[in-house]
């Protein structure tokens, strides 16, 4: 599994959604087959490491044709599982991380919240 992140487009209004729409169009041949685009992230998932290398080459080829560049410091390649948007994603599927939603640990947190009005 791989994760590619692109840096922000400076001076562009609605850059994340513009980027996502551009990537959806550019990567459409592989979208939802082994590529997912969400805002400024491109997730590439594969069953084997060899297949992952092929998928990376295919995506890199399309990105190069579209004149896009990778910022290596923001890329992660060949991971068997990643933490993404409050989930652990792996070959076994996706699992929600309870720590990303403290409210799921019980109602006791409400007693410490300055925004809860019990007088109503």
PDB file of C-alpha atoms in Angstrom:
ATOM      1  CA  UNK A   1       0.000   0.000   0.000  1.00  0.00           C
ATOM      2  CA  UNK A   2       1.357   3.421  -0.787  1.00  0.00           C
ATOM      3  CA  UNK A   3       0.427   6.950   0.039  1.00  0.00           C
ATOM      4  CA  UNK A   4       1.450   9.919  -2.076  1.00  0.00           C
ATOM      5  CA  UNK A   5       0.814  13.447  -0.835  1.00  0.00           C
ATOM      6  CA  UNK A   6       1.204  16.580  -2.915  1.00  0.00           C
ATOM      7  CA  UNK A   7       2.007  19.998  -1.522  1.00  0.00           C
ATOM      8  CA  UNK A   8      -0.519  22.812  -1.796  1.00  0.00           C
ATOM      9  CA  UNK A   9      -0.976  24.857  -4.940  1.00  0.00           C
ATOM     10  CA  UNK A  10      -0.227  28.400  -3.865  1.00  0.00           C
ATOM     11  CA  UNK A  11      -2.650  31.151  -4.819  1.00  0.00           C
ATOM     12  CA  UNK A  12      -5.370  28.762  -5.977  1.00  0.00           C
ATOM     13  CA  UNK A  13      -8.812  29.070  -4.426  1.00  0.00           C
ATOM     14  CA  UNK A  14     -10.293  25.714  -3.354  1.00  0.00           C
ATOM     15  CA  UNK A  15      -6.966  24.023  -4.109  1.00  0.00           C
ATOM     16  CA  UNK A  16      -7.725  20.654  -2.425  1.00  0.00           C
ATOM     17  CA  UNK A  17     -10.987  20.145  -4.320  1.00  0.00           C
ATOM     18  CA  UNK A  18      -9.418  21.414  -7.555  1.00  0.00           C
ATOM     19  CA  UNK A  19      -6.512  19.039  -7.076  1.00  0.00           C
ATOM     20  CA  UNK A  20      -8.858  16.127  -6.333  1.00  0.00           C
ATOM     21  CA  UNK A  21     -10.948  16.833  -9.441  1.00  0.00           C
ATOM     22  CA  UNK A  22      -7.784  17.080 -11.572  1.00  0.00           C
ATOM     23  CA  UNK A  23      -6.386  13.818 -10.163  1.00  0.00           C
ATOM     24  CA  UNK A  24      -9.750  12.063 -10.568  1.00  0.00           C
ATOM     25  CA  UNK A  25      -9.705  12.966 -14.256  1.00  0.00           C
ATOM     26  CA  UNK A  26      -6.011  12.186 -14.792  1.00  0.00           C
ATOM     27  CA  UNK A  27      -6.077   8.877 -12.889  1.00  0.00           C
ATOM     28  CA  UNK A  28      -9.548   7.811 -14.076  1.00  0.00           C
ATOM     29  CA  UNK A  29      -8.292   4.627 -15.807  1.00  0.00           C
ATOM     30  CA  UNK A  30      -7.121   3.290 -12.422  1.00  0.00           C
ATOM     31  CA  UNK A  31      -9.504   5.043 -10.043  1.00  0.00           C
ATOM     32  CA  UNK A  32     -11.144   2.626  -7.591  1.00  0.00           C
ATOM     33  CA  UNK A  33      -9.225  -0.264  -9.163  1.00  0.00           C
ATOM     34  CA  UNK A  34      -6.032   0.386  -7.207  1.00  0.00           C
ATOM     35  CA  UNK A  35      -6.044   4.169  -6.731  1.00  0.00           C
ATOM     36  CA  UNK A  36      -8.085   6.419  -4.456  1.00  0.00           C
ATOM     37  CA  UNK A  37      -7.808  10.226  -4.435  1.00  0.00           C
ATOM     38  CA  UNK A  38      -8.984  12.200  -1.422  1.00  0.00           C
ATOM     39  CA  UNK A  39      -8.251  15.927  -1.360  1.00  0.00           C
ATOM     40  CA  UNK A  40      -4.453  16.117  -1.618  1.00  0.00           C
ATOM     41  CA  UNK A  41      -3.725  12.416  -1.046  1.00  0.00           C
ATOM     42  CA  UNK A  42      -3.340   9.657  -3.598  1.00  0.00           C
ATOM     43  CA  UNK A  43      -3.601   6.168  -2.107  1.00  0.00           C
ATOM     44  CA  UNK A  44      -2.327   3.252  -4.171  1.00  0.00           C
ATOM     45  CA  UNK A  45      -3.203  -0.205  -2.897  1.00  0.00           C
ATOM     46  CA  UNK A  46      -1.948  -3.566  -4.140  1.00  0.00           C
ATOM     47  CA  UNK A  47      -2.061  -7.229  -3.123  1.00  0.00           C
ATOM     48  CA  UNK A  48       1.662  -7.906  -3.500  1.00  0.00           C
ATOM     49  CA  UNK A  49       4.835  -5.840  -3.432  1.00  0.00           C
ATOM     50  CA  UNK A  50       5.512  -6.668  -7.113  1.00  0.00           C
ATOM     51  CA  UNK A  51       2.009  -5.556  -8.062  1.00  0.00           C
ATOM     52  CA  UNK A  52       2.551  -2.389  -6.012  1.00  0.00           C
ATOM     53  CA  UNK A  53       5.664  -1.556  -8.032  1.00  0.00           C
ATOM     54  CA  UNK A  54       3.666  -1.974 -11.281  1.00  0.00           C
ATOM     55  CA  UNK A  55       0.847   0.187  -9.920  1.00  0.00           C
ATOM     56  CA  UNK A  56       3.315   2.897  -8.891  1.00  0.00           C
ATOM     57  CA  UNK A  57       4.876   2.885 -12.369  1.00  0.00           C
ATOM     58  CA  UNK A  58       1.446   3.196 -13.993  1.00  0.00           C
ATOM     59  CA  UNK A  59       0.420   6.096 -11.739  1.00  0.00           C
ATOM     60  CA  UNK A  60       3.809   7.816 -12.084  1.00  0.00           C
ATOM     61  CA  UNK A  61       3.505   7.597 -15.863  1.00  0.00           C
ATOM     62  CA  UNK A  62       0.127   9.372 -15.809  1.00  0.00           C
ATOM     63  CA  UNK A  63       1.388  11.989 -13.359  1.00  0.00           C
ATOM     64  CA  UNK A  64       4.388  12.645 -15.588  1.00  0.00           C
ATOM     65  CA  UNK A  65       2.119  13.010 -18.629  1.00  0.00           C
ATOM     66  CA  UNK A  66       0.077  15.541 -16.676  1.00  0.00           C
ATOM     67  CA  UNK A  67       3.301  17.363 -15.709  1.00  0.00           C
ATOM     68  CA  UNK A  68       2.882  16.727 -11.981  1.00  0.00           C
ATOM     69  CA  UNK A  69       5.835  16.185  -9.653  1.00  0.00           C
ATOM     70  CA  UNK A  70       6.206  14.271  -6.403  1.00  0.00           C
ATOM     71  CA  UNK A  71       7.644  15.769  -3.261  1.00  0.00           C
ATOM     72  CA  UNK A  72       9.546  12.770  -1.934  1.00  0.00           C
ATOM     73  CA  UNK A  73       9.454  13.981   1.694  1.00  0.00           C
ATOM     74  CA  UNK A  74       5.649  13.682   1.640  1.00  0.00           C
ATOM     75  CA  UNK A  75       5.539  10.197   0.091  1.00  0.00           C
ATOM     76  CA  UNK A  76       5.260   6.805   1.754  1.00  0.00           C
ATOM     77  CA  UNK A  77       5.738   3.661  -0.334  1.00  0.00           C
ATOM     78  CA  UNK A  78       5.384  -0.077   0.213  1.00  0.00           C
ATOM     79  CA  UNK A  79       3.599   0.054   3.569  1.00  0.00           C
ATOM     80  CA  UNK A  80       1.510  -2.953   4.598  1.00  0.00           C
ATOM     81  CA  UNK A  81      -0.793  -0.737   6.669  1.00  0.00           C
ATOM     82  CA  UNK A  82      -1.314   2.987   7.105  1.00  0.00           C
ATOM     83  CA  UNK A  83      -3.179   5.233   9.505  1.00  0.00           C
ATOM     84  CA  UNK A  84      -5.404   7.487   7.438  1.00  0.00           C
ATOM     85  CA  UNK A  85      -8.298   9.745   8.456  1.00  0.00           C
ATOM     86  CA  UNK A  86      -8.884   7.982  11.754  1.00  0.00           C
ATOM     87  CA  UNK A  87      -8.649   4.473  10.292  1.00  0.00           C
ATOM     88  CA  UNK A  88      -6.035   1.759   9.955  1.00  0.00           C
ATOM     89  CA  UNK A  89      -6.093   0.555   6.350  1.00  0.00           C
ATOM     90  CA  UNK A  90      -4.406  -2.752   5.483  1.00  0.00           C
ATOM     91  CA  UNK A  91      -4.813  -5.853   3.372  1.00  0.00           C
ATOM     92  CA  UNK A  92      -7.321  -7.079   5.953  1.00  0.00           C
ATOM     93  CA  UNK A  93      -9.547  -4.070   5.300  1.00  0.00           C
ATOM     94  CA  UNK A  94     -10.130  -0.856   7.182  1.00  0.00           C
ATOM     95  CA  UNK A  95     -10.567  -0.512  10.938  1.00  0.00           C
ATOM     96  CA  UNK A  96     -11.742   2.565  12.816  1.00  0.00           C
ATOM     97  CA  UNK A  97      -9.350   3.988  15.414  1.00  0.00           C
ATOM     98  CA  UNK A  98     -11.377   4.740  18.562  1.00  0.00           C
ATOM     99  CA  UNK A  99      -8.680   7.158  19.771  1.00  0.00           C
ATOM    100  CA  UNK A 100      -9.602   9.459  16.873  1.00  0.00           C
ATOM    101  CA  UNK A 101     -13.067   9.966  18.405  1.00  0.00           C
ATOM    102  CA  UNK A 102     -12.784  10.507  22.178  1.00  0.00           C
ATOM    103  CA  UNK A 103     -16.574  10.715  22.463  1.00  0.00           C
ATOM    104  CA  UNK A 104     -16.733   6.949  21.862  1.00  0.00           C
ATOM    105  CA  UNK A 105     -15.041   6.259  25.194  1.00  0.00           C
ATOM    106  CA  UNK A 106     -18.218   6.958  27.166  1.00  0.00           C
ATOM    107  CA  UNK A 107     -20.343   9.909  28.292  1.00  0.00           C
ATOM    108  CA  UNK A 108     -17.989  10.893  31.150  1.00  0.00           C
ATOM    109  CA  UNK A 109     -16.196  13.340  28.864  1.00  0.00           C
ATOM    110  CA  UNK A 110     -19.366  15.473  28.726  1.00  0.00           C
ATOM    111  CA  UNK A 111     -18.976  16.406  32.388  1.00  0.00           C
ATOM    112  CA  UNK A 112     -15.704  18.178  31.610  1.00  0.00           C
ATOM    113  CA  UNK A 113     -16.996  20.000  28.542  1.00  0.00           C
ATOM    114  CA  UNK A 114     -17.688  23.729  28.960  1.00  0.00           C
ATOM    115  CA  UNK A 115     -20.247  23.511  26.111  1.00  0.00           C
ATOM    116  CA  UNK A 116     -22.752  21.144  27.728  1.00  0.00           C
ATOM    117  CA  UNK A 117     -25.707  22.817  29.446  1.00  0.00           C
ATOM    118  CA  UNK A 118     -27.482  20.398  31.813  1.00  0.00           C
ATOM    119  CA  UNK A 119     -30.019  23.002  32.979  1.00  0.00           C
ATOM    120  CA  UNK A 120     -32.210  22.700  29.904  1.00  0.00           C
TER     121      UNK A 120
END
